[in-house]
Coordinates of C-alpha atoms in Angstrom, one line a residue:
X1 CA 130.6 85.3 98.2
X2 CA 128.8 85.3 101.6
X3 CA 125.6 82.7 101.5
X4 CA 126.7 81.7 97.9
X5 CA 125.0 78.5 98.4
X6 CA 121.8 80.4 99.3
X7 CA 122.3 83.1 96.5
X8 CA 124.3 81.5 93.7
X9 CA 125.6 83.9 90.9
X10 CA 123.8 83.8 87.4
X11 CA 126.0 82.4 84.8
X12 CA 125.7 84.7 81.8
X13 CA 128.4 83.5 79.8
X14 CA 129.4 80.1 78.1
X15 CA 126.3 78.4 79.0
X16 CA 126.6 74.7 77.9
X17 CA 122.9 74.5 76.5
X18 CA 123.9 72.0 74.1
X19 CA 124.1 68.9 76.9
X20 CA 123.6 70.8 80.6
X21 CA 119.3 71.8 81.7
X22 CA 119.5 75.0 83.9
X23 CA 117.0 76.7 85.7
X24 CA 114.8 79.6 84.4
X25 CA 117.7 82.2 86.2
X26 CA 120.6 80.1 85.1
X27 CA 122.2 79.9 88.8
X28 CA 122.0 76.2 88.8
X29 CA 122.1 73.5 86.6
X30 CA 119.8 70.6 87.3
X31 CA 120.6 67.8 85.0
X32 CA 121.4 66.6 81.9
X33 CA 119.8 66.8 78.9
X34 CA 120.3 63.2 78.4
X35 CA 117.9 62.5 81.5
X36 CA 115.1 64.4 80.1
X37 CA 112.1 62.5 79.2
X38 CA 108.8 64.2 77.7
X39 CA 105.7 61.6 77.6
X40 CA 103.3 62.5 75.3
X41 CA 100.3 61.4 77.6
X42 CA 99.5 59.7 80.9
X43 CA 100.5 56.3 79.8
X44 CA 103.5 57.0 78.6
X45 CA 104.5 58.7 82.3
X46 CA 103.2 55.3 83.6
X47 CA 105.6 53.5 81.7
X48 CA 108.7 55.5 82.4
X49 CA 107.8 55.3 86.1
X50 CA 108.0 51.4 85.5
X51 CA 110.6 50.9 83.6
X52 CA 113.5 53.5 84.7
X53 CA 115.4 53.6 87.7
X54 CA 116.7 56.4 90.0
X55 CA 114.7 59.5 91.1
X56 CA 112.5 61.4 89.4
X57 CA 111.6 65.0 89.3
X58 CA 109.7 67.4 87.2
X59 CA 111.2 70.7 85.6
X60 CA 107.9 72.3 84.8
X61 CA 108.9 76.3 83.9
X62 CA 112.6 75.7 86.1
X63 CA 110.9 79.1 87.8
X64 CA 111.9 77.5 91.5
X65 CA 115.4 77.6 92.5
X66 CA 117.9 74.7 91.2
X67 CA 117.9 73.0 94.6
X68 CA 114.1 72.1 94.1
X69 CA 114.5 70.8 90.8
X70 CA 118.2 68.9 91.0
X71 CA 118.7 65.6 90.2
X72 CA 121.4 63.0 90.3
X73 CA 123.5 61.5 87.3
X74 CA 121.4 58.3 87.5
X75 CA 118.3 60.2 87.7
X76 CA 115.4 61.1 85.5
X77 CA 113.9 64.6 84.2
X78 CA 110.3 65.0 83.4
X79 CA 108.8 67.6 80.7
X80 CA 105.3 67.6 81.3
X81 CA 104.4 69.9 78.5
X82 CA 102.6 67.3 76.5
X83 CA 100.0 67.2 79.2
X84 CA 97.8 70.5 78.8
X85 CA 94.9 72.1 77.6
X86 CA 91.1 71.6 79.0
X87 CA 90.6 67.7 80.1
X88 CA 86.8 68.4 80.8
X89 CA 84.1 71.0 82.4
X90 CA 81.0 70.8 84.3
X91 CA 78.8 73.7 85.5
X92 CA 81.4 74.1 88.3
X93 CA 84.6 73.1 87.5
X94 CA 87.5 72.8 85.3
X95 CA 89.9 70.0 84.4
X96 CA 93.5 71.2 82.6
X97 CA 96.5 68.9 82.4
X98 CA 99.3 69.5 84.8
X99 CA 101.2 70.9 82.4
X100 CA 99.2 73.9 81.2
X101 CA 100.5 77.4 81.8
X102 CA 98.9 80.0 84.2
X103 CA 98.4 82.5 81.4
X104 CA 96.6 79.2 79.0
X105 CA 94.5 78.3 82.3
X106 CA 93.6 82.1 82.8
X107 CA 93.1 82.8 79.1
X108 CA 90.6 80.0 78.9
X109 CA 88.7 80.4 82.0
X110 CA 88.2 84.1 80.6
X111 CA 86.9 83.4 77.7
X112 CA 84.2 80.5 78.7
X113 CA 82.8 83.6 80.7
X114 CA 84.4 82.2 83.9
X115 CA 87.2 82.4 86.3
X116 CA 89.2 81.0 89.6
X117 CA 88.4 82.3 93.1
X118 CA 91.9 82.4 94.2
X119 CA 93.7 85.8 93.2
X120 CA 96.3 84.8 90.7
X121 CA 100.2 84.9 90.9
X122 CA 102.0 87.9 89.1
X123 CA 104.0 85.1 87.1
X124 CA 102.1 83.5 84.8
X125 CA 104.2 81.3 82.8
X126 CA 104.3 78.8 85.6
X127 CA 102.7 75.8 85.1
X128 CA 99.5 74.7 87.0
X129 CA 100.8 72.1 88.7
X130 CA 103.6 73.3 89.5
X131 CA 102.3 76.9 90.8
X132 CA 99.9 74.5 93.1
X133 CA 103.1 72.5 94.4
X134 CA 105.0 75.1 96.0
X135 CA 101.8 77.1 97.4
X136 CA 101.9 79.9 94.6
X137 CA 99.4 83.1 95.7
X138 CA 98.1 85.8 94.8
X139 CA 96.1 89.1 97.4
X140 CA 92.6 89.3 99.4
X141 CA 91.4 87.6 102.6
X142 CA 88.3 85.8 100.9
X143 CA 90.8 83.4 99.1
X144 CA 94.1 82.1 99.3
X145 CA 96.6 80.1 97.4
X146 CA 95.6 78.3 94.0
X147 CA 96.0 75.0 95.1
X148 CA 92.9 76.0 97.5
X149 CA 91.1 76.2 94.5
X150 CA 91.7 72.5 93.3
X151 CA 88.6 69.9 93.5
X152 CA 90.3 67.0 92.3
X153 CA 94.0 66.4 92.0
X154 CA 95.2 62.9 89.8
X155 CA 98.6 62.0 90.1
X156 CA 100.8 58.7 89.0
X157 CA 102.7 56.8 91.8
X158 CA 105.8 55.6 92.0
X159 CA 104.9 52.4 91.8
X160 CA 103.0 53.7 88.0
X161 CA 99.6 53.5 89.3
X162 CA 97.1 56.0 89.4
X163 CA 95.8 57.9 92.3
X164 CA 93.3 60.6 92.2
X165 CA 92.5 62.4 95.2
X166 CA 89.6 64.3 96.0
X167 CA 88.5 66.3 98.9
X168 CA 86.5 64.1 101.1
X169 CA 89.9 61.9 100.7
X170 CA 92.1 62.7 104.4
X171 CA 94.8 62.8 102.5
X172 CA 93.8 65.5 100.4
X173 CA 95.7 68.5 102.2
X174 CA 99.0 66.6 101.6
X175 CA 98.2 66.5 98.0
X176 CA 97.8 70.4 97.3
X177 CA 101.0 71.5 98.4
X178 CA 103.7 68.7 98.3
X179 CA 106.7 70.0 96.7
X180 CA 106.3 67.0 93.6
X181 CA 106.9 64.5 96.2
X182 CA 104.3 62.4 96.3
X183 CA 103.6 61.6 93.0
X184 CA 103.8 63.1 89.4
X185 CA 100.7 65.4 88.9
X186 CA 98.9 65.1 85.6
X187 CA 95.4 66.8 86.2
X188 CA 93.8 69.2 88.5
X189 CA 90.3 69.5 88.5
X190 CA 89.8 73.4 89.2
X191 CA 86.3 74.8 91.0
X192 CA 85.3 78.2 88.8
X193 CA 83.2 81.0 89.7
X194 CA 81.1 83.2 87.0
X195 CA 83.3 85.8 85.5
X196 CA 83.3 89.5 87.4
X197 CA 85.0 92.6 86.6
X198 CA 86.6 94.8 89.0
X199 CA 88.2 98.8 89.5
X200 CA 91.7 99.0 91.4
X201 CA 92.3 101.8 93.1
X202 CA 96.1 102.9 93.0
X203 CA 97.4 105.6 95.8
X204 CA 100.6 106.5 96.9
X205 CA 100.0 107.1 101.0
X206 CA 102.5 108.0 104.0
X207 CA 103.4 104.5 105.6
X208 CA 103.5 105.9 109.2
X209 CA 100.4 104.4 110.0
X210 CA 101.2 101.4 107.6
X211 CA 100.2 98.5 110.7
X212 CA 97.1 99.7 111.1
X213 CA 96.2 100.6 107.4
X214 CA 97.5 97.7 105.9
X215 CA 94.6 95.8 107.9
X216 CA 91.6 98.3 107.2
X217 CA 93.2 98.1 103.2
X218 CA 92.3 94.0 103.5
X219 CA 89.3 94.4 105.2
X220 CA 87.8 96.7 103.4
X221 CA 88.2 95.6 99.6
X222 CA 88.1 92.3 98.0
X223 CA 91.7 92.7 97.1
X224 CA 94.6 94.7 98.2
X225 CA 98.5 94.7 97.9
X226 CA 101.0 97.1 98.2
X227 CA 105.1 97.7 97.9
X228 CA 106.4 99.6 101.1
X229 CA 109.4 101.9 99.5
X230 CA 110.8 102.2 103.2
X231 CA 113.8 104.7 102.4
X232 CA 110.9 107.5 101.7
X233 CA 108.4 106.5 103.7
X234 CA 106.1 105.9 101.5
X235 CA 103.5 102.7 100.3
X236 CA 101.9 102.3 96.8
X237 CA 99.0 100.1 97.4
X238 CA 96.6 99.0 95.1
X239 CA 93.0 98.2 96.3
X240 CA 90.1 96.5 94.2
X241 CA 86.7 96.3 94.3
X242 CA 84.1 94.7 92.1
X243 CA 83.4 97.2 89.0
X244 CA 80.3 99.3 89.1
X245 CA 77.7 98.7 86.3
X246 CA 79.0 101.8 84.4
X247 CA 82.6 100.8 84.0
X248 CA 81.3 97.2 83.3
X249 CA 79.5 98.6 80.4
X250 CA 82.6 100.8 79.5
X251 CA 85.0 97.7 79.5
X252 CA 82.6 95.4 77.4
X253 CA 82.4 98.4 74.7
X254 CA 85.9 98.8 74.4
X255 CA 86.4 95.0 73.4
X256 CA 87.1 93.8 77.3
X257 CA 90.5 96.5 77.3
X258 CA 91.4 97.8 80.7
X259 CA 89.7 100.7 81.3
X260 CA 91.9 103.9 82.6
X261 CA 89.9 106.3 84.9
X262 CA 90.9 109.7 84.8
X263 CA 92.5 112.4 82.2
X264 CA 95.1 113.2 84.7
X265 CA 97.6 110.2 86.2
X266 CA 99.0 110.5 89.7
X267 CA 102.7 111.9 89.8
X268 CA 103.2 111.7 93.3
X269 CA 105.3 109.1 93.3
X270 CA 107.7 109.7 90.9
X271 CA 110.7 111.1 93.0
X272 CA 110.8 107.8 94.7
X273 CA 110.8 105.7 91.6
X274 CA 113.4 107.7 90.3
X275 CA 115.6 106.9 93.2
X276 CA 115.0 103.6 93.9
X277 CA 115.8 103.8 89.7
X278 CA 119.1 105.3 90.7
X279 CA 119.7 102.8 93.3
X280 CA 119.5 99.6 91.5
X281 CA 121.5 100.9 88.2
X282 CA 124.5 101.4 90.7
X283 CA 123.3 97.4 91.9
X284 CA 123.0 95.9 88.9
X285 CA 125.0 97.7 86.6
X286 CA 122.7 97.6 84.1
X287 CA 122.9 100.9 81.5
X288 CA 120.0 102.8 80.1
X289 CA 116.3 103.0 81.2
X290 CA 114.7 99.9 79.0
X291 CA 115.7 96.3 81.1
X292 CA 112.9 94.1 82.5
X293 CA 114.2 95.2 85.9
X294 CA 113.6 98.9 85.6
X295 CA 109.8 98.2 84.0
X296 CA 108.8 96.6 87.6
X297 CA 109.2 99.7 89.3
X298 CA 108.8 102.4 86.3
X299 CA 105.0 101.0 86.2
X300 CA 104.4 103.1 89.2
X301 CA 105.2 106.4 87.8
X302 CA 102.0 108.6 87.0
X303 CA 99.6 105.8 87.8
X304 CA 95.8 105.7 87.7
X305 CA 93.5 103.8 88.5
X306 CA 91.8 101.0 86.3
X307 CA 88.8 98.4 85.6
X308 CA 89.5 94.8 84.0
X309 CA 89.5 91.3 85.2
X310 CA 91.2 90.2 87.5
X311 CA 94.3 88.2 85.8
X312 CA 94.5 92.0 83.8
X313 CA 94.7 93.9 87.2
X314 CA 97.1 91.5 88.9
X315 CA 99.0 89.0 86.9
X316 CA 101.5 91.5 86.3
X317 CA 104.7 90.2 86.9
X318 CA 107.6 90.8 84.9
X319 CA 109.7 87.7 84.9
X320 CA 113.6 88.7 85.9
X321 CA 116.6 86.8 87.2
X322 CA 116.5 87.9 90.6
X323 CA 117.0 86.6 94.2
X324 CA 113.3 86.5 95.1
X325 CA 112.4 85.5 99.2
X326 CA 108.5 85.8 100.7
X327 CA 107.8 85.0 104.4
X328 CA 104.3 84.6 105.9
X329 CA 103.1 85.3 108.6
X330 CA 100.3 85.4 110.9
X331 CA 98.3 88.3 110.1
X332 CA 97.4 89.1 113.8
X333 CA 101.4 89.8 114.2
X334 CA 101.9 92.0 110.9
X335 CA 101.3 95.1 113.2
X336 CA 103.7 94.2 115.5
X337 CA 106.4 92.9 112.5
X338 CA 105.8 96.4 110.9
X339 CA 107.0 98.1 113.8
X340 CA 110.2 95.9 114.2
X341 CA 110.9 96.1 110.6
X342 CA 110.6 100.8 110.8
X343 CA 112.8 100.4 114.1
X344 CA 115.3 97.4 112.7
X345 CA 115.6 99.8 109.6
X346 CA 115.8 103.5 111.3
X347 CA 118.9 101.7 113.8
X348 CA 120.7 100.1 110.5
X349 CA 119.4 102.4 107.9
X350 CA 120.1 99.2 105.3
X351 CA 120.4 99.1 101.7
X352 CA 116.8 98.4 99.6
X353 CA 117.2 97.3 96.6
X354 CA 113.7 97.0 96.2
X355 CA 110.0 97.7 98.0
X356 CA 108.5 95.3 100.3
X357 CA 105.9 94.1 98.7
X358 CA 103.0 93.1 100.6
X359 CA 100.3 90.4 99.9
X360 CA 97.7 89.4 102.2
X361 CA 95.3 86.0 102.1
X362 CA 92.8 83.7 104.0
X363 CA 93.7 80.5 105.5
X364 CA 94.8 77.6 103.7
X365 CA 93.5 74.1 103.8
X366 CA 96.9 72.7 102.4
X367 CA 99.0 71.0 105.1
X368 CA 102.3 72.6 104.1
X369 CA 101.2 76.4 102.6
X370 CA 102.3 78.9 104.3
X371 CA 99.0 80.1 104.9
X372 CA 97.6 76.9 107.0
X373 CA 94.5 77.4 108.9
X374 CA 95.8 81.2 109.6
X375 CA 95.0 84.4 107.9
X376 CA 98.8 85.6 106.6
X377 CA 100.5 88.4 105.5
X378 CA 103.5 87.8 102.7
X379 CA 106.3 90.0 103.1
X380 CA 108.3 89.6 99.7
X381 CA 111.8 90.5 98.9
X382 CA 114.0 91.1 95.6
X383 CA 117.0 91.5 94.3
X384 CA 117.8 91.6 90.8
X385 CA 121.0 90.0 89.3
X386 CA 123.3 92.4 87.4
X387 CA 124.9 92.3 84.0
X388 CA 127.5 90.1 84.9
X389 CA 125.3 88.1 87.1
X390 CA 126.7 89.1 90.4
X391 CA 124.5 90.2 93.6
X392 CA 124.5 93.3 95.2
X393 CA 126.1 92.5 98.9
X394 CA 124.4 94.9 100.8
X395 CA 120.8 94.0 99.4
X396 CA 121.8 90.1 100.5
X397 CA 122.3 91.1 103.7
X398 CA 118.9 92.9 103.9
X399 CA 117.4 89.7 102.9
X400 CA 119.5 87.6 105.8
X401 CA 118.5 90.2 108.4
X402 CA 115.0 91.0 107.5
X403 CA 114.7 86.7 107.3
X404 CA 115.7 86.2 110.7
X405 CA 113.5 88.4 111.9
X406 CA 110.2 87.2 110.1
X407 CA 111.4 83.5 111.0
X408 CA 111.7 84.7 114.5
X409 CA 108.2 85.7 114.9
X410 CA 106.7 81.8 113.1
X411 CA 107.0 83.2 109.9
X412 CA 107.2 80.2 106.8
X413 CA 108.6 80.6 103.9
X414 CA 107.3 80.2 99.7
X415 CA 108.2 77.0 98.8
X416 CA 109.4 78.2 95.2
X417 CA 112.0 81.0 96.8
X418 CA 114.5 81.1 97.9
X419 CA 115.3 80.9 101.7
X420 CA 117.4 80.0 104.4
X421 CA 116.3 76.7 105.9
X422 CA 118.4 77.1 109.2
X423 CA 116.0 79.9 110.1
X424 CA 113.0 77.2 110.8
X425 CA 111.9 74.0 112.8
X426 CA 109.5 72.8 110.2
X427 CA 107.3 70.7 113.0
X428 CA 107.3 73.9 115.2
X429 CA 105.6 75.7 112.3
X430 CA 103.9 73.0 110.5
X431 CA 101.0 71.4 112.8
X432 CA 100.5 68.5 109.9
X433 CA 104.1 68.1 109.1
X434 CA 104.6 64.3 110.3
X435 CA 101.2 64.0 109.0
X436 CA 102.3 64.8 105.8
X437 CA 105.8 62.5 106.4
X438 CA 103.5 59.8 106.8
X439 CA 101.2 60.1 103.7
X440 CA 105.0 60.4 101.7
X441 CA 106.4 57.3 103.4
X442 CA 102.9 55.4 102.1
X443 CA 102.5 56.7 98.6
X444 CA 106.6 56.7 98.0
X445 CA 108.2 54.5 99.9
X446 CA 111.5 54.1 97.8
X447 CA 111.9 58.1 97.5
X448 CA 111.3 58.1 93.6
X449 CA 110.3 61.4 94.2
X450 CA 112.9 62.9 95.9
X451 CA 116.3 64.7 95.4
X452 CA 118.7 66.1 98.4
X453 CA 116.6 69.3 98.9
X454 CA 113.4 67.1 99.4
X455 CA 115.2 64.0 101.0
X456 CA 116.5 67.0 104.0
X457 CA 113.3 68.2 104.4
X458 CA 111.9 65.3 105.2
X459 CA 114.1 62.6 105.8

């Protein structure tokens, strides 16, 4: 298969469980069940970072694509689910252990009448600090990833000591985002912000003058993100706002449920889903209507508009086996990268498999997000495995072609996707990237933390 070692097949039958640790999409299998270790608490990390040899990498929810998380056979696996739940608060902040869930983080913020102010990832089983290590993000200009959102980040070296960084600390950038290799993370402080409540707005609109709409959308509300379904034409974009005292009052009297506005939904949209439907049941050979694939996109039929929190609004995600690739991009080009993308796709007519989905945010103070020092757009891609795990050829090569053009124009890529790596000159795009080199050759000198994907990024 073309790009196989870009896009492996999903193995969906005689998976060796018993001895063999795959990855959440079971395309890759990243050690041996043998090499997993779980410590119970930070000492007992500190001790297996003494006392074993080899590398070491941590398998957190095997969400990131096997090439992050493989190991050797001399090599050791990390389960850091011992290490979770709330650490401490203060008036300000939050401390959970590395190992905590999005959905436990969220959950708990929630209900101590607080929450984050970074917009949270659709994917919520991911653990914290492993959604902070590859640069995980959610929608809105006044915030960016989650690892912006981190105070205080503690960590054991290679070496077993302990390091705990905080912002005034230079080295702090390198910290946020650092692909688990400068240390194992076992705490994150998190900064809150009092609890608020806010209305999306769902429309279906003409994407003709998508450029310039998709920059008034971000400008004008507090949070915004929309899936471009580029055969028809068409964008579905949801836009929130904070909720007005009356819906407020509505939410907290129906026992904080999301709130539904309207006794009539909004059908306009249904043709489209029902042939973009069409169009990945031939892809993924998948029969009947009921498969975690379908749900992504039959939640946009007769849609309305809604009030809730913000994790209820946009951690949404529907976790599938797919082939999943997001570029960034400066935001000042996305008009310009909108156009290339209607006239690259009106010349080729290509195959979608899916919508582009379309998340702005604010700059990043993390050396390697995507999102450094720049307002960037996220133009995210899918394609969903089918029955027999295969990959539909022609939505691949939309995901090659549309890739080299985003990479052409300084777009970088998620960290936790998947992507081509012969489409980027990392110091061309990353200001801070020998910076961050250097911090890695002091804190990890040996390469504990490393594997072949880190070692040829770096080394």
């Amino acid at each position: 298969m073309k790009d196989s070692h870009l896009y492996p097949l999903r193995h969906t039958a005689s998976i060796d469980h018993a001895t063999a640790l795959w990855n959440w999409a079971q395309n890759a299998v990243v050690g041996q069940r043998s090499q997993l270790l779980r410590p119970q608490n930070e000492a007992e990390l500190q001790h297996i970072l003494r006392h074993s040899q080899g590398k070491v990498r941590v398998l957190g929810s095997r969400l990131s694509p096997g090439r992050m998380l493989r190991v050797g056979e001399q090599d050791v696996l990390l389960d850091l689910s011992a290490l979770q739940g709330v650490i401490a608060s203060d008036e300000v902040s939050v401390t959970f252990g590395a190992g905590t869930r999005l959905e436990q983080v969220y959950a708990t913020l929630t209900a101590m009448n607080l929450m984050l102010a970074s917009s949270p990832g659709v994917i919520a089983v991911q653990t914290l600090a492993g959604a902070m290590s590859t640069g995980t993000h959610g929608q809105g200009l006044d915030q960016s990833s989650l690892a912006d959102e981190a105070l205080r980040i503690r960590m054991v070296l290679a070496d077993g000591s302990l390091r705990e960084f905080t912002r005034d600390d230079a080295d702090f950038p390198a910290a946020q985002v650092a692909l688990g290799s400068l240390g194992i993370v076992t705490a994150v402080t998190l900064r809150t912000q009092p609890f608020r409540l806010f209305t999306c707005h769902k429309n279906a609109v003409s994407a003709d003058n998508l450029e310039q709409d998709l920059l008034n959308w971000n400008q004008q509300y507090e949070l915004s993100k929309a899936w471009w379904f580029v055969d028809d034409n068409l964008i579905h974009v949801w836009n929130a706002e904070e909720a007005s005292e009356q819906d407020k009052q509505r939410y907290y009297a129906s026992q904080r449920e999301v709130i539904e506005h309207g006794e009539e939904t909004n059908s306009s949209l249904n043709d489209t889903i029902d042939q973009t439907l069409a169009q990945m049941h031939r892809d993924t050979q998948i029969q009947g209507k009921g498969g975690k694939q379908f749900r992504t996109v039959t939640r946009f039929r007769d849609f309305t508009d809604i009030s809730g929190d913000i994790y209820q609004l946009f951690c949404r995600g529907i976790a599938v086996p797919q082939i999943n690739v997001e570029i960034g991009v400066p935001l000042d080009k996305t008009p310009q990268i909108i156009s290339k993308i209607k006239a690259w796709y009106a010349a080729n007519h290509p195959h979608m498999h899916y919508p582009i989905i379309l998340r702005c945010t604010g700059p990043s103070s993390a050396w390697l997000s995507p999102a450094w020092q720049q307002a960037t757009c996220f133009f995210g891609f899918v394609v969903y495995y089918a029955d027999d795990g295969s990959l539909s050829q022609d939505g691949l090569h939309f995901l090659t072609e549309v890739e080299k053009l985003l990479a052409a124009e300084g777009g970088r890529p998620h960290w936790g996707k998947y992507y081509d790596a012969r489409r980027y000159h990392w110091r061309d795009i990353y200001p801070q990237w020998d910076a961050f080199r250097a911090v890695r050759q002091q804190l990890d000198p040996y390469r504990r933390f490393s594997n072949d994907y880190v070692t040829a990024l770096f080394d």
